[in-house]
PDB file of N, CA and C in Angstrom:
ATOM      1  N   MET A 159       5.288  52.306  32.854  1.00  0.00           N
ATOM      2  CA  MET A 159       4.130  52.039  33.416  1.00  0.00           C
ATOM      3  C   MET A 159       4.280  50.862  34.169  1.00  0.00           C
ATOM      4  N   GLY A 160       3.772  50.632  35.475  1.00  0.00           N
ATOM      5  CA  GLY A 160       3.815  49.540  36.324  1.00  0.00           C
ATOM      6  C   GLY A 160       2.500  48.726  36.227  1.00  0.00           C
ATOM      7  N   LYS A 161       2.532  47.586  37.075  1.00  0.00           N
ATOM      8  CA  LYS A 161       1.163  46.834  37.067  1.00  0.00           C
ATOM      9  C   LYS A 161       1.608  45.940  38.560  1.00  0.00           C
ATOM     10  N   LEU A 162       0.250  45.462  38.955  1.00  0.00           N
ATOM     11  CA  LEU A 162       0.344  44.933  40.153  1.00  0.00           C
ATOM     12  C   LEU A 162       0.692  43.474  40.033  1.00  0.00           C
ATOM     13  N   VAL A 163       1.676  43.101  41.175  1.00  0.00           N
ATOM     14  CA  VAL A 163       2.302  41.739  40.831  1.00  0.00           C
ATOM     15  C   VAL A 163       1.910  40.844  41.964  1.00  0.00           C
ATOM     16  N   ARG A 164       2.064  39.828  41.671  1.00  0.00           N
ATOM     17  CA  ARG A 164       2.085  38.865  43.348  1.00  0.00           C
ATOM     18  C   ARG A 164       2.813  39.338  44.089  1.00  0.00           C
ATOM     19  N   ASP A 165       2.791  38.834  45.455  1.00  0.00           N
ATOM     20  CA  ASP A 165       3.543  39.110  46.552  1.00  0.00           C
ATOM     21  C   ASP A 165       4.974  38.888  46.426  1.00  0.00           C
ATOM     22  N   ARG A 166       5.283  37.657  45.952  1.00  0.00           N
ATOM     23  CA  ARG A 166       6.703  37.172  45.763  1.00  0.00           C
ATOM     24  C   ARG A 166       7.487  37.494  44.578  1.00  0.00           C
ATOM     25  N   ILE A 167       6.960  38.080  43.874  1.00  0.00           N
ATOM     26  CA  ILE A 167       7.645  38.643  42.671  1.00  0.00           C
ATOM     27  C   ILE A 167       8.841  39.544  42.846  1.00  0.00           C
ATOM     28  N   PRO A 168       8.806  40.457  43.700  1.00  0.00           N
ATOM     29  CA  PRO A 168      10.024  41.186  43.924  1.00  0.00           C
ATOM     30  C   PRO A 168      11.278  40.519  44.215  1.00  0.00           C
ATOM     31  N   GLU A 169      10.780  39.558  45.241  1.00  0.00           N
ATOM     32  CA  GLU A 169      11.682  38.535  45.749  1.00  0.00           C
ATOM     33  C   GLU A 169      12.334  37.692  44.557  1.00  0.00           C
ATOM     34  N   ILE A 170      11.539  37.312  43.745  1.00  0.00           N
ATOM     35  CA  ILE A 170      12.103  36.639  42.905  1.00  0.00           C
ATOM     36  C   ILE A 170      12.824  37.221  41.707  1.00  0.00           C
ATOM     37  N   ILE A 171      12.466  38.550  41.593  1.00  0.00           N
ATOM     38  CA  ILE A 171      13.659  39.253  40.960  1.00  0.00           C
ATOM     39  C   ILE A 171      14.816  39.663  41.356  1.00  0.00           C
ATOM     40  N   ARG A 172      14.744  39.726  42.709  1.00  0.00           N
ATOM     41  CA  ARG A 172      15.993  40.016  43.326  1.00  0.00           C
ATOM     42  C   ARG A 172      17.015  38.790  43.279  1.00  0.00           C
ATOM     43  N   GLN A 173      16.441  37.793  43.351  1.00  0.00           N
ATOM     44  CA  GLN A 173      16.962  36.518  43.195  1.00  0.00           C
ATOM     45  C   GLN A 173      17.517  35.971  41.795  1.00  0.00           C
ATOM     46  N   ASP A 174      17.111  36.791  41.159  1.00  0.00           N
ATOM     47  CA  ASP A 174      17.788  36.781  39.450  1.00  0.00           C
ATOM     48  C   ASP A 174      18.927  37.952  39.650  1.00  0.00           C
ATOM     49  N   GLY A 175      19.090  38.657  40.653  1.00  0.00           N
ATOM     50  CA  GLY A 175      20.383  39.489  40.657  1.00  0.00           C
ATOM     51  C   GLY A 175      20.010  41.003  40.144  1.00  0.00           C
ATOM     52  N   MET A 176      18.506  41.234  40.215  1.00  0.00           N
ATOM     53  CA  MET A 176      18.241  42.641  39.795  1.00  0.00           C
ATOM     54  C   MET A 176      17.485  43.473  41.064  1.00  0.00           C
ATOM     55  N   GLU A 177      17.152  44.426  40.975  1.00  0.00           N
ATOM     56  CA  GLU A 177      16.636  45.166  42.049  1.00  0.00           C
ATOM     57  C   GLU A 177      15.228  45.883  41.579  1.00  0.00           C
ATOM     58  N   PRO A 178      14.233  45.270  41.426  1.00  0.00           N
ATOM     59  CA  PRO A 178      12.756  46.030  41.146  1.00  0.00           C
ATOM     60  C   PRO A 178      12.439  47.286  42.109  1.00  0.00           C
ATOM     61  N   ALA A 179      11.728  48.127  41.194  1.00  0.00           N
ATOM     62  CA  ALA A 179      11.370  48.980  41.563  1.00  0.00           C
ATOM     63  C   ALA A 179       9.916  49.072  42.191  1.00  0.00           C
ATOM     64  N   VAL A 180       9.544  48.883  43.322  1.00  0.00           N
ATOM     65  CA  VAL A 180       8.497  48.797  43.987  1.00  0.00           C
ATOM     66  C   VAL A 180       7.491  50.065  44.599  1.00  0.00           C
ATOM     67  N   THR A 181       6.441  49.794  44.720  1.00  0.00           N
ATOM     68  CA  THR A 181       5.727  50.974  45.283  1.00  0.00           C
ATOM     69  C   THR A 181       4.304  50.055  45.857  1.00  0.00           C
ATOM     70  N   VAL A 182       4.137  50.487  47.151  1.00  0.00           N
ATOM     71  CA  VAL A 182       3.182  49.618  47.974  1.00  0.00           C
ATOM     72  C   VAL A 182       2.013  50.749  47.689  1.00  0.00           C
ATOM     73  N   LEU A 183       0.782  50.357  47.189  1.00  0.00           N
ATOM     74  CA  LEU A 183      -0.291  51.139  46.964  1.00  0.00           C
ATOM     75  C   LEU A 183      -1.152  51.328  47.884  1.00  0.00           C
ATOM     76  N   GLY A 184      -1.694  52.419  48.024  1.00  0.00           N
ATOM     77  CA  GLY A 184      -3.013  52.852  49.122  1.00  0.00           C
ATOM     78  C   GLY A 184      -4.180  52.326  48.716  1.00  0.00           C
ATOM     79  N   GLU A 185      -5.092  52.379  49.544  1.00  0.00           N
ATOM     80  CA  GLU A 185      -6.387  51.588  49.267  1.00  0.00           C
ATOM     81  C   GLU A 185      -7.025  52.070  47.857  1.00  0.00           C
ATOM     82  N   ASP A 186      -7.310  53.176  47.468  1.00  0.00           N
ATOM     83  CA  ASP A 186      -7.842  53.491  46.243  1.00  0.00           C
ATOM     84  C   ASP A 186      -6.958  52.716  45.115  1.00  0.00           C
ATOM     85  N   GLY A 187      -5.795  53.086  44.935  1.00  0.00           N
ATOM     86  CA  GLY A 187      -4.935  52.559  44.090  1.00  0.00           C
ATOM     87  C   GLY A 187      -4.497  51.288  43.814  1.00  0.00           C
ATOM     88  N   TYR A 188      -4.942  50.533  44.881  1.00  0.00           N
ATOM     89  CA  TYR A 188      -4.776  49.007  45.179  1.00  0.00           C
ATOM     90  C   TYR A 188      -6.312  48.557  44.413  1.00  0.00           C
ATOM     91  N   ARG A 189      -7.410  49.185  44.817  1.00  0.00           N
ATOM     92  CA  ARG A 189      -8.573  48.671  44.186  1.00  0.00           C
ATOM     93  C   ARG A 189      -8.561  48.626  42.881  1.00  0.00           C
ATOM     94  N   GLU A 190      -8.077  49.928  42.203  1.00  0.00           N
ATOM     95  CA  GLU A 190      -8.109  50.185  40.867  1.00  0.00           C
ATOM     96  C   GLU A 190      -7.266  49.184  40.062  1.00  0.00           C
ATOM     97  N   ALA A 191      -6.179  48.949  40.616  1.00  0.00           N
ATOM     98  CA  ALA A 191      -4.916  48.266  39.950  1.00  0.00           C
ATOM     99  C   ALA A 191      -5.653  46.676  40.085  1.00  0.00           C
ATOM    100  N   LEU A 192      -6.228  46.319  41.163  1.00  0.00           N
ATOM    101  CA  LEU A 192      -6.815  44.937  41.218  1.00  0.00           C
ATOM    102  C   LEU A 192      -7.935  44.728  39.909  1.00  0.00           C
ATOM    103  N   LEU A 193      -8.428  45.579  39.692  1.00  0.00           N
ATOM    104  CA  LEU A 193      -9.656  45.717  38.466  1.00  0.00           C
ATOM    105  C   LEU A 193      -8.662  45.624  37.067  1.00  0.00           C
ATOM    106  N   GLU A 194      -7.761  46.530  37.069  1.00  0.00           N
ATOM    107  CA  GLU A 194      -6.824  46.422  35.868  1.00  0.00           C
ATOM    108  C   GLU A 194      -6.188  45.133  35.633  1.00  0.00           C
ATOM    109  N   LYS A 195      -5.983  44.529  36.819  1.00  0.00           N
ATOM    110  CA  LYS A 195      -5.344  43.144  36.985  1.00  0.00           C
ATOM    111  C   LYS A 195      -6.140  42.227  36.457  1.00  0.00           C
ATOM    112  N   LEU A 196      -7.442  42.304  36.815  1.00  0.00           N
ATOM    113  CA  LEU A 196      -8.635  41.265  36.591  1.00  0.00           C
ATOM    114  C   LEU A 196      -8.723  41.417  35.087  1.00  0.00           C
ATOM    115  N   PHE A 197      -8.715  42.416  34.495  1.00  0.00           N
ATOM    116  CA  PHE A 197      -8.848  42.677  32.784  1.00  0.00           C
ATOM    117  C   PHE A 197      -7.879  42.190  32.296  1.00  0.00           C
ATOM    118  N   GLU A 198      -6.660  42.212  32.637  1.00  0.00           N
ATOM    119  CA  GLU A 198      -5.279  41.661  32.093  1.00  0.00           C
ATOM    120  C   GLU A 198      -5.316  40.192  32.294  1.00  0.00           C
ATOM    121  N   GLU A 199      -5.626  39.527  33.490  1.00  0.00           N
ATOM    122  CA  GLU A 199      -5.550  38.183  33.498  1.00  0.00           C
ATOM    123  C   GLU A 199      -7.050  37.485  32.550  1.00  0.00           C
ATOM    124  N   SER A 200      -8.081  38.311  32.621  1.00  0.00           N
ATOM    125  CA  SER A 200      -9.214  37.855  31.683  1.00  0.00           C
ATOM    126  C   SER A 200      -8.797  37.588  30.279  1.00  0.00           C
ATOM    127  N   THR A 201      -8.129  38.650  29.815  1.00  0.00           N
ATOM    128  CA  THR A 201      -7.646  38.644  28.495  1.00  0.00           C
ATOM    129  C   THR A 201      -6.557  37.536  28.332  1.00  0.00           C
ATOM    130  N   GLU A 202      -5.699  37.014  29.357  1.00  0.00           N
ATOM    131  CA  GLU A 202      -4.799  36.227  29.079  1.00  0.00           C
ATOM    132  C   GLU A 202      -5.722  34.958  28.939  1.00  0.00           C
ATOM    133  N   LEU A 203      -6.760  34.834  29.871  1.00  0.00           N
ATOM    134  CA  LEU A 203      -7.545  33.396  29.775  1.00  0.00           C
ATOM    135  C   LEU A 203      -8.431  33.497  28.502  1.00  0.00           C
ATOM    136  N   ARG A 204      -8.731  34.431  28.062  1.00  0.00           N
ATOM    137  CA  ARG A 204      -9.462  34.619  26.774  1.00  0.00           C
ATOM    138  C   ARG A 204      -8.557  34.204  25.397  1.00  0.00           C
ATOM    139  N   GLU A 205      -7.091  34.413  25.596  1.00  0.00           N
ATOM    140  CA  GLU A 205      -6.198  34.110  24.422  1.00  0.00           C
ATOM    141  C   GLU A 205      -5.398  32.875  24.957  1.00  0.00           C
ATOM    142  N   ALA A 206      -5.770  32.083  25.806  1.00  0.00           N
ATOM    143  CA  ALA A 206      -4.822  31.068  26.313  1.00  0.00           C
ATOM    144  C   ALA A 206      -5.122  29.729  25.191  1.00  0.00           C
ATOM    145  N   ALA A 207      -3.969  29.223  25.409  1.00  0.00           N
ATOM    146  CA  ALA A 207      -4.020  27.696  24.625  1.00  0.00           C
ATOM    147  C   ALA A 207      -4.703  27.001  25.715  1.00  0.00           C
ATOM    148  N   VAL A 208      -5.265  25.678  25.214  1.00  0.00           N
ATOM    149  CA  VAL A 208      -6.131  24.802  25.804  1.00  0.00           C
ATOM    150  C   VAL A 208      -5.072  24.245  27.136  1.00  0.00           C
ATOM    151  N   THR A 209      -3.961  24.237  26.809  1.00  0.00           N
ATOM    152  CA  THR A 209      -2.974  23.793  27.881  1.00  0.00           C
ATOM    153  C   THR A 209      -2.629  24.758  28.893  1.00  0.00           C
ATOM    154  N   GLU A 210      -2.882  25.842  28.649  1.00  0.00           N
ATOM    155  CA  GLU A 210      -2.878  27.153  29.444  1.00  0.00           C
ATOM    156  C   GLU A 210      -4.034  27.469  30.276  1.00  0.00           C
ATOM    157  N   VAL A 211      -4.978  26.890  29.873  1.00  0.00           N
ATOM    158  CA  VAL A 211      -6.293  27.342  30.450  1.00  0.00           C
ATOM    159  C   VAL A 211      -6.485  27.279  32.033  1.00  0.00           C
ATOM    160  N   VAL A 212      -5.771  26.197  32.822  1.00  0.00           N
ATOM    161  CA  VAL A 212      -5.825  26.156  34.218  1.00  0.00           C
ATOM    162  C   VAL A 212      -5.449  27.229  34.639  1.00  0.00           C
ATOM    163  N   GLU A 213      -3.774  27.444  34.273  1.00  0.00           N
ATOM    164  CA  GLU A 213      -3.208  28.465  34.940  1.00  0.00           C
ATOM    165  C   GLU A 213      -3.606  29.766  34.746  1.00  0.00           C
ATOM    166  N   GLU A 214      -4.404  30.123  33.762  1.00  0.00           N
ATOM    167  CA  GLU A 214      -4.951  31.531  33.822  1.00  0.00           C
ATOM    168  C   GLU A 214      -6.126  31.628  34.431  1.00  0.00           C
ATOM    169  N   ILE A 215      -6.960  30.273  34.717  1.00  0.00           N
ATOM    170  CA  ILE A 215      -8.404  30.487  35.690  1.00  0.00           C
ATOM    171  C   ILE A 215      -7.742  30.599  36.884  1.00  0.00           C
ATOM    172  N   ALA A 216      -6.743  29.922  37.525  1.00  0.00           N
ATOM    173  CA  ALA A 216      -6.019  30.192  38.694  1.00  0.00           C
ATOM    174  C   ALA A 216      -5.738  31.486  38.961  1.00  0.00           C
ATOM    175  N   ASP A 217      -5.026  32.464  37.846  1.00  0.00           N
ATOM    176  CA  ASP A 217      -4.660  33.736  37.851  1.00  0.00           C
ATOM    177  C   ASP A 217      -5.730  34.715  38.183  1.00  0.00           C
ATOM    178  N   VAL A 218      -6.899  34.381  37.513  1.00  0.00           N
ATOM    179  CA  VAL A 218      -8.136  35.120  37.610  1.00  0.00           C
ATOM    180  C   VAL A 218      -8.874  34.864  39.079  1.00  0.00           C
ATOM    181  N   LEU A 219      -8.632  33.810  39.597  1.00  0.00           N
ATOM    182  CA  LEU A 219      -9.255  33.298  40.590  1.00  0.00           C
ATOM    183  C   LEU A 219      -8.495  34.007  41.853  1.00  0.00           C
ATOM    184  N   GLU A 220      -7.210  34.075  41.803  1.00  0.00           N
ATOM    185  CA  GLU A 220      -6.343  34.913  42.942  1.00  0.00           C
ATOM    186  C   GLU A 220      -6.885  36.355  42.809  1.00  0.00           C
ATOM    187  N   VAL A 221      -6.894  37.083  41.655  1.00  0.00           N
ATOM    188  CA  VAL A 221      -7.349  38.373  41.472  1.00  0.00           C
ATOM    189  C   VAL A 221      -8.671  38.463  42.158  1.00  0.00           C
ATOM    190  N   LEU A 222      -9.585  37.716  42.023  1.00  0.00           N
ATOM    191  CA  LEU A 222     -11.117  37.845  42.608  1.00  0.00           C
ATOM    192  C   LEU A 222     -10.810  37.456  44.114  1.00  0.00           C
ATOM    193  N   ARG A 223      -9.948  36.814  44.620  1.00  0.00           N
ATOM    194  CA  ARG A 223     -10.162  36.758  45.938  1.00  0.00           C
ATOM    195  C   ARG A 223      -9.479  37.779  46.719  1.00  0.00           C
ATOM    196  N   ALA A 224      -8.387  38.547  45.997  1.00  0.00           N
ATOM    197  CA  ALA A 224      -7.948  39.739  46.500  1.00  0.00           C
ATOM    198  C   ALA A 224      -9.068  40.938  46.453  1.00  0.00           C
ATOM    199  N   ILE A 225      -9.789  41.020  45.137  1.00  0.00           N
ATOM    200  CA  ILE A 225     -10.951  41.920  45.293  1.00  0.00           C
ATOM    201  C   ILE A 225     -11.932  42.127  46.531  1.00  0.00           C
ATOM    202  N   ALA A 226     -12.197  40.428  46.583  1.00  0.00           N
ATOM    203  CA  ALA A 226     -13.192  40.239  47.537  1.00  0.00           C
ATOM    204  C   ALA A 226     -12.480  40.575  48.842  1.00  0.00           C
ATOM    205  N   LYS A 227     -11.304  40.624  49.292  1.00  0.00           N
ATOM    206  CA  LYS A 227     -11.090  40.751  50.693  1.00  0.00           C
ATOM    207  C   LYS A 227     -10.752  42.264  50.597  1.00  0.00           C
ATOM    208  N   VAL A 228     -10.273  43.026  49.744  1.00  0.00           N
ATOM    209  CA  VAL A 228     -10.099  44.543  49.865  1.00  0.00           C
ATOM    210  C   VAL A 228     -11.470  45.179  49.980  1.00  0.00           C
ATOM    211  N   HIS A 229     -12.521  44.512  49.815  1.00  0.00           N
ATOM    212  CA  HIS A 229     -13.911  45.064  50.075  1.00  0.00           C
ATOM    213  C   HIS A 229     -14.841  44.367  51.183  1.00  0.00           C
ATOM    214  N   GLY A 230     -13.808  43.716  51.869  1.00  0.00           N
ATOM    215  CA  GLY A 230     -14.349  43.342  53.344  1.00  0.00           C
ATOM    216  C   GLY A 230     -14.836  42.058  53.343  1.00  0.00           C
ATOM    217  N   HIS A 231     -14.766  41.182  52.312  1.00  0.00           N
ATOM    218  CA  HIS A 231     -15.751  40.002  51.999  1.00  0.00           C
ATOM    219  C   HIS A 231     -15.188  38.726  52.322  1.00  0.00           C
ATOM    220  N   GLU A 232     -15.061  37.687  53.136  1.00  0.00           N
ATOM    221  CA  GLU A 232     -14.514  36.455  53.207  1.00  0.00           C
ATOM    222  C   GLU A 232     -15.008  35.579  51.730  1.00  0.00           C
ATOM    223  N   TRP A 233     -14.041  34.953  51.155  1.00  0.00           N
ATOM    224  CA  TRP A 233     -14.192  33.894  50.289  1.00  0.00           C
ATOM    225  C   TRP A 233     -15.201  33.171  50.282  1.00  0.00           C
ATOM    226  N   ALA A 234     -15.322  32.382  51.518  1.00  0.00           N
ATOM    227  CA  ALA A 234     -16.284  31.689  51.918  1.00  0.00           C
ATOM    228  C   ALA A 234     -17.844  31.962  51.561  1.00  0.00           C
ATOM    229  N   ASN A 235     -17.995  33.311  52.181  1.00  0.00           N
ATOM    230  CA  ASN A 235     -19.345  34.051  51.538  1.00  0.00           C
ATOM    231  C   ASN A 235     -19.535  34.448  50.380  1.00  0.00           C
ATOM    232  N   ILE A 236     -18.338  34.362  49.607  1.00  0.00           N
ATOM    233  CA  ILE A 236     -18.802  34.699  48.150  1.00  0.00           C
ATOM    234  C   ILE A 236     -19.036  33.285  47.420  1.00  0.00           C
ATOM    235  N   GLU A 237     -18.603  32.231  47.769  1.00  0.00           N
ATOM    236  CA  GLU A 237     -19.387  30.843  47.728  1.00  0.00           C
ATOM    237  C   GLU A 237     -20.648  30.545  47.799  1.00  0.00           C
ATOM    238  N   LYS A 238     -21.065  31.125  49.082  1.00  0.00           N
ATOM    239  CA  LYS A 238     -22.500  31.014  49.642  1.00  0.00           C
ATOM    240  C   LYS A 238     -23.130  31.800  48.669  1.00  0.00           C
ATOM    241  N   VAL A 239     -23.036  33.250  48.465  1.00  0.00           N
ATOM    242  CA  VAL A 239     -23.503  34.176  47.358  1.00  0.00           C
ATOM    243  C   VAL A 239     -23.630  33.409  46.049  1.00  0.00           C
ATOM    244  N   ALA A 240     -22.659  32.927  45.431  1.00  0.00           N
ATOM    245  CA  ALA A 240     -22.949  32.013  44.143  1.00  0.00           C
ATOM    246  C   ALA A 240     -23.438  30.949  44.234  1.00  0.00           C
ATOM    247  N   GLU A 241     -23.696  30.240  45.345  1.00  0.00           N
ATOM    248  CA  GLU A 241     -24.423  29.124  45.401  1.00  0.00           C
ATOM    249  C   GLU A 241     -25.920  29.433  45.145  1.00  0.00           C
ATOM    250  N   ALA A 242     -26.350  30.340  46.257  1.00  0.00           N
ATOM    251  CA  ALA A 242     -27.644  30.934  46.238  1.00  0.00           C
ATOM    252  C   ALA A 242     -28.031  31.464  44.730  1.00  0.00           C
ATOM    253  N   LYS A 243     -27.175  32.081  44.022  1.00  0.00           N
ATOM    254  CA  LYS A 243     -27.408  32.753  42.758  1.00  0.00           C
ATOM    255  C   LYS A 243     -27.816  31.443  41.515  1.00  0.00           C
ATOM    256  N   ARG A 244     -26.558  30.592  41.851  1.00  0.00           N
ATOM    257  CA  ARG A 244     -26.698  29.243  40.909  1.00  0.00           C
ATOM    258  C   ARG A 244     -28.336  28.725  41.129  1.00  0.00           C
ATOM    259  N   ALA A 245     -28.510  28.401  42.347  1.00  0.00           N
ATOM    260  CA  ALA A 245     -30.031  27.842  42.842  1.00  0.00           C
ATOM    261  C   ALA A 245     -31.360  28.556  42.190  1.00  0.00           C
ATOM    262  N   GLU A 246     -31.068  30.092  42.275  1.00  0.00           N
ATOM    263  CA  GLU A 246     -32.232  30.715  42.097  1.00  0.00           C
ATOM    264  C   GLU A 246     -32.187  30.970  40.607  1.00  0.00           C
ATOM    265  N   ARG A 247     -31.065  31.055  39.579  1.00  0.00           N
ATOM    266  CA  ARG A 247     -30.893  31.571  38.260  1.00  0.00           C
ATOM    267  C   ARG A 247     -30.114  30.721  37.517  1.00  0.00           C
ATOM    268  N   GLY A 248     -29.709  29.783  37.985  1.00  0.00           N
ATOM    269  CA  GLY A 248     -28.710  28.628  37.406  1.00  0.00           C
ATOM    270  C   GLY A 248     -27.313  29.073  37.253  1.00  0.00           C
ATOM    271  N   ALA A 249     -26.632  28.236  36.308  1.00  0.00           N
ATOM    272  CA  ALA A 249     -25.246  28.015  36.131  1.00  0.00           C
ATOM    273  C   ALA A 249     -25.011  28.758  34.618  1.00  0.00           C
ATOM    274  N   PHE A 250     -23.964  28.120  34.091  1.00  0.00           N
ATOM    275  CA  PHE A 250     -23.772  28.560  32.697  1.00  0.00           C
ATOM    276  C   PHE A 250     -23.395  27.213  31.731  1.00  0.00           C
ATOM    277  N   LEU A 251     -24.185  26.094  32.569  1.00  0.00           N
ATOM    278  CA  LEU A 251     -23.820  24.734  32.038  1.00  0.00           C
ATOM    279  C   LEU A 251     -24.532  24.276  30.692  1.00  0.00           C
ATOM    280  N   GLU A 252     -25.658  24.921  30.451  1.00  0.00           N
ATOM    281  CA  GLU A 252     -26.281  24.662  29.213  1.00  0.00           C
ATOM    282  C   GLU A 252     -26.307  25.166  27.866  1.00  0.00           C
ATOM    283  N   ARG A 253     -25.126  26.425  27.980  1.00  0.00           N
ATOM    284  CA  ARG A 253     -24.975  27.072  26.739  1.00  0.00           C
ATOM    285  C   ARG A 253     -25.877  27.762  26.372  1.00  0.00           C
ATOM    286  N   LEU A 254     -26.712  28.245  26.984  1.00  0.00           N
ATOM    287  CA  LEU A 254     -27.803  29.160  26.454  1.00  0.00           C
ATOM    288  C   LEU A 254     -27.268  30.422  26.216  1.00  0.00           C
ATOM    289  N   TYR A 255     -27.719  31.192  24.901  1.00  0.00           N
ATOM    290  CA  TYR A 255     -27.258  32.165  24.713  1.00  0.00           C
ATOM    291  C   TYR A 255     -28.439  33.114  23.899  1.00  0.00           C
ATOM    292  N   LEU A 256     -28.774  34.320  24.286  1.00  0.00           N
ATOM    293  CA  LEU A 256     -30.206  35.145  24.352  1.00  0.00           C
ATOM    294  C   LEU A 256     -29.335  35.947  23.022  1.00  0.00           C
ATOM    295  N   GLY A 257     -30.276  35.915  21.917  1.00  0.00           N
ATOM    296  CA  GLY A 257     -29.915  36.890  20.859  1.00  0.00           C
ATOM    297  C   GLY A 257     -30.928  37.346  19.922  1.00  0.00           C
TER     298      GLY A 257
END
């Protein structure tokens, strides 16, 4: 079973002397693969050591950027919507937990 990889990964594999089996996904397959990748990267973030957190956050961010783009949204607009929600509903800085 395969997985979605960053654009330069096949090139890096070739530089190591191997030939990767690469498929270019269609629109629906790409959207589904991005959601699977988001879950994968979120799991890696959850399990990351403190020294690895920044790298894992960067991976999650890259997947989120791709999801925004495939749905026709510019990242700058996502930031504006996030800021509006933060102003209206707050952030997650106070560690509040309802239970």
